[in-house]
Amino acid sequence: GEFRGWDDPRTWSIQSLRRRGIRPQAIRNFIEEIGLNKQDIVVPIENLYSINRKLIDASSKRFTFAQDAMKISIKKLPLIKEVEIPIHPDRADITRKVPVTNIIYLSKKDYEANKGKEIRLLHFCNIKLAKNKTSTFTSLENKDIPRITWISQGIPTTILLPDGTWVKGLADTQIASLKIHDSIQFERFGFCRLDSVQQGAYEFWFSHI
């Protein structure tokens, strides 16, 4: 009962790597990179992650996940109905439109770390965070200030981490366009694979940063 099965991410089995979104070719390349050796060696798992990242990066769309999402209101926000966000940093010509209001959601960690500061909502605008879960619009200028991911409208989402724990939050409603097994990247969080959809809630398995 301690593990969910052979595919539990803590087992480091082939089954678990597959469910995390590690491609078979990445495992093959990783083993070939190690080669044959008569001595015991320790190979950083980051090497496997690096190989897999190169295989999935170009096809992985970008979305946003707010862990332990906190609702924040924005005062004095200009009339902005939507913003266009690139689906990939190398494909600025392909964007997704995100409707916006004066209500957003931030991860609890980001909120706690930036209370009282001016931050930039990535791809959107600048706001100054207050200590009472409110904020004030400051400008649209792309300033050199902390850049924070945010959610306008969210879908309940959980992500299984490699240590077997789950994290909860909200993800962009546009993840509804994904298919089971799709690999994506939650900006400033990491690459994940969609594992299942349970009663409107989305479950992902964390791949790597």
Coordinates of C-alpha atoms in Angstrom, one line a residue:
G1 CA 0.0 0.0 0.0
E2 CA 3.0 2.3 0.1
F3 CA 3.3 2.5 -3.7
R4 CA 0.5 2.8 -6.2
G5 CA 2.1 0.1 -8.4
W6 CA 5.1 -0.5 -10.6
D7 CA 4.3 2.8 -12.3
D8 CA 4.6 4.8 -9.1
P9 CA 7.1 7.6 -9.9
R10 CA 9.2 6.7 -6.8
T11 CA 10.0 3.2 -8.3
W12 CA 11.9 4.7 -11.3
S13 CA 10.7 1.8 -13.4
I14 CA 10.3 2.1 -17.1
Q15 CA 6.5 2.2 -16.5
S16 CA 6.8 5.2 -14.2
L17 CA 9.1 7.1 -16.6
R18 CA 6.6 6.5 -19.4
R19 CA 3.7 7.9 -17.4
R20 CA 5.8 10.9 -16.5
G21 CA 6.3 11.6 -20.2
I22 CA 9.8 10.4 -20.7
R23 CA 10.1 9.3 -24.3
P24 CA 11.4 5.8 -25.2
Q25 CA 14.0 7.5 -27.5
A26 CA 15.2 9.6 -24.6
I27 CA 15.9 6.4 -22.5
R28 CA 17.7 4.7 -25.4
N29 CA 19.9 7.8 -26.0
F30 CA 20.5 8.0 -22.2
I31 CA 21.7 4.3 -22.1
E32 CA 23.9 4.8 -25.2
E33 CA 25.4 7.8 -23.6
I34 CA 26.4 5.8 -20.5
G35 CA 27.9 3.0 -22.6
L36 CA 29.5 -0.2 -21.3
N37 CA 31.6 0.1 -18.1
K38 CA 33.0 -2.5 -15.8
Q39 CA 33.0 -0.1 -12.8
D40 CA 30.0 1.2 -10.8
I41 CA 29.2 4.7 -11.9
V42 CA 26.7 7.3 -10.9
V43 CA 25.0 9.1 -13.8
P44 CA 23.0 12.3 -13.0
I45 CA 19.3 11.9 -13.8
E46 CA 19.5 15.4 -15.1
N47 CA 21.2 13.9 -18.2
L48 CA 18.1 11.9 -19.0
Y49 CA 15.9 15.0 -18.4
S50 CA 18.1 17.1 -20.7
I51 CA 17.8 14.5 -23.5
N52 CA 14.0 14.2 -23.1
R53 CA 13.6 18.0 -23.0
K54 CA 15.3 18.3 -26.4
L55 CA 12.8 15.7 -27.8
I56 CA 9.6 17.3 -26.5
D57 CA 10.3 21.0 -26.2
A58 CA 9.4 22.0 -29.8
S59 CA 6.0 20.3 -29.6
S60 CA 5.1 21.2 -26.0
K61 CA 2.6 24.0 -25.9
R62 CA 2.9 26.5 -23.0
F63 CA 0.2 27.0 -20.4
T64 CA 0.0 28.3 -16.8
F65 CA -0.5 26.6 -13.5
A66 CA -1.1 28.4 -10.2
Q67 CA -0.3 26.1 -7.3
D68 CA -2.5 26.7 -4.2
A69 CA -4.2 29.5 -6.3
M70 CA -5.1 32.7 -4.6
K71 CA -7.8 35.1 -5.9
I72 CA -6.5 38.6 -6.5
S73 CA -8.5 41.7 -7.6
I74 CA -6.9 44.4 -9.7
K75 CA -7.9 48.1 -9.1
K76 CA -7.8 50.7 -11.9
L77 CA -7.3 48.1 -14.6
P78 CA -7.9 49.7 -18.1
L79 CA -10.6 48.2 -20.3
I80 CA -8.7 45.2 -21.6
K81 CA -10.8 42.3 -22.8
E82 CA -8.1 39.8 -23.8
V83 CA -4.4 39.3 -24.2
E84 CA -2.6 37.1 -26.8
I85 CA 0.0 34.7 -25.4
P86 CA 2.5 32.8 -27.6
I87 CA 2.0 29.0 -27.3
H88 CA 5.8 28.6 -27.6
P89 CA 8.6 31.1 -27.2
D90 CA 10.0 30.1 -30.6
R91 CA 6.6 30.5 -32.3
A92 CA 5.5 34.1 -31.7
D93 CA 3.3 33.9 -34.8
I94 CA 1.0 31.4 -33.1
T95 CA -0.9 32.6 -30.0
R96 CA -3.8 31.8 -27.8
K97 CA -6.3 34.4 -26.7
V98 CA -6.9 34.7 -23.0
P99 CA -10.0 36.7 -21.8
V100 CA -9.2 39.0 -18.8
T101 CA -11.1 40.8 -16.1
N102 CA -10.1 42.6 -12.9
I103 CA -9.9 39.2 -11.2
I104 CA -6.8 36.9 -11.5
Y105 CA -5.3 34.0 -9.7
L106 CA -1.7 33.7 -8.5
S107 CA 0.2 30.9 -6.9
K108 CA 0.3 31.3 -3.1
K109 CA 4.1 31.1 -3.2
D110 CA 4.4 34.0 -5.7
Y111 CA 1.9 36.1 -3.8
E112 CA 3.7 35.6 -0.5
A113 CA 7.1 36.4 -2.0
N114 CA 6.0 39.6 -3.7
K115 CA 3.5 41.3 -1.4
G116 CA 4.1 45.0 -1.4
K117 CA 6.1 44.8 -4.6
E118 CA 5.4 45.8 -8.2
I119 CA 5.4 42.7 -10.5
R120 CA 4.8 42.0 -14.1
L121 CA 2.0 39.6 -15.0
L122 CA 3.7 37.7 -17.8
H123 CA 2.5 38.7 -21.3
F124 CA 0.0 41.1 -19.7
C125 CA 0.6 44.2 -17.5
N126 CA 2.3 45.5 -14.3
I127 CA 0.6 45.6 -10.9
K128 CA 1.5 46.4 -7.4
L129 CA 0.5 43.7 -4.9
A130 CA -1.1 44.7 -1.6
K131 CA -1.2 42.7 1.5
N132 CA -5.0 42.1 1.5
K133 CA -5.2 40.0 -1.7
T134 CA -5.8 43.1 -3.8
S135 CA -3.5 44.9 -6.3
T136 CA -3.4 48.1 -8.3
F137 CA -2.6 48.4 -12.1
T138 CA 0.6 50.4 -12.7
S139 CA 1.4 50.2 -16.4
L140 CA 1.6 48.1 -19.5
E141 CA 5.3 48.9 -19.9
N142 CA 7.6 45.9 -20.1
K143 CA 9.7 46.7 -17.0
D144 CA 12.6 44.9 -15.5
I145 CA 10.7 43.6 -12.5
P146 CA 9.7 40.1 -11.3
R147 CA 7.7 38.3 -13.9
I148 CA 4.9 36.2 -12.5
T149 CA 2.6 33.7 -14.2
W150 CA -1.2 34.1 -13.6
I151 CA -4.5 32.6 -14.3
S152 CA -7.6 34.4 -15.6
Q153 CA -10.1 31.6 -15.7
G154 CA -9.0 28.2 -14.3
I155 CA -9.7 24.5 -14.3
P156 CA -9.0 22.4 -11.1
T157 CA -5.7 20.7 -11.7
T158 CA -3.5 18.3 -9.7
I159 CA 0.1 17.3 -10.6
L160 CA 1.9 14.2 -9.3
L161 CA 5.5 14.9 -8.4
P162 CA 8.4 12.4 -8.6
D163 CA 8.4 12.0 -4.8
G164 CA 4.9 10.7 -4.9
T165 CA 3.2 13.8 -3.6
W166 CA 0.4 15.7 -5.3
V167 CA 0.2 19.5 -5.7
K168 CA -3.1 21.2 -6.4
G169 CA -4.1 24.5 -8.1
L170 CA -5.7 26.0 -11.2
A171 CA -4.5 25.7 -14.8
D172 CA -5.6 27.6 -17.9
T173 CA -9.1 26.6 -19.1
Q174 CA -7.4 26.1 -22.5
I175 CA -5.9 22.9 -21.3
A176 CA -9.3 21.5 -22.2
S177 CA -8.0 21.2 -25.8
L178 CA -5.4 18.7 -24.8
K179 CA -5.5 14.9 -25.3
I180 CA -4.5 12.2 -22.8
H181 CA -0.7 11.6 -23.1
D182 CA 0.0 15.1 -24.4
S183 CA 3.2 16.7 -23.0
I184 CA 3.1 20.4 -22.2
Q185 CA 5.0 22.9 -20.2
F186 CA 3.5 24.9 -17.4
E187 CA 5.6 28.1 -17.5
R188 CA 7.9 28.6 -14.5
F189 CA 6.8 25.2 -13.2
G190 CA 8.0 22.5 -15.6
F191 CA 7.1 19.9 -18.3
C192 CA 4.1 17.7 -17.5
R193 CA 2.1 14.9 -19.2
L194 CA -1.7 14.8 -19.1
D195 CA -2.6 11.5 -17.5
S196 CA -6.3 11.7 -16.9
V197 CA -9.4 13.8 -16.6
Q198 CA -11.7 13.0 -13.7
Q199 CA -15.1 14.8 -13.5
G200 CA -13.7 18.0 -15.0
A201 CA -10.5 18.0 -12.9
Y202 CA -7.2 17.4 -14.8
E203 CA -4.4 15.2 -13.5
F204 CA -0.9 15.6 -14.8
W205 CA 2.4 13.7 -14.0
F206 CA 5.4 15.9 -13.6
S207 CA 8.2 15.2 -16.1
H208 CA 11.1 17.6 -15.3
I209 CA 12.0 21.2 -15.4

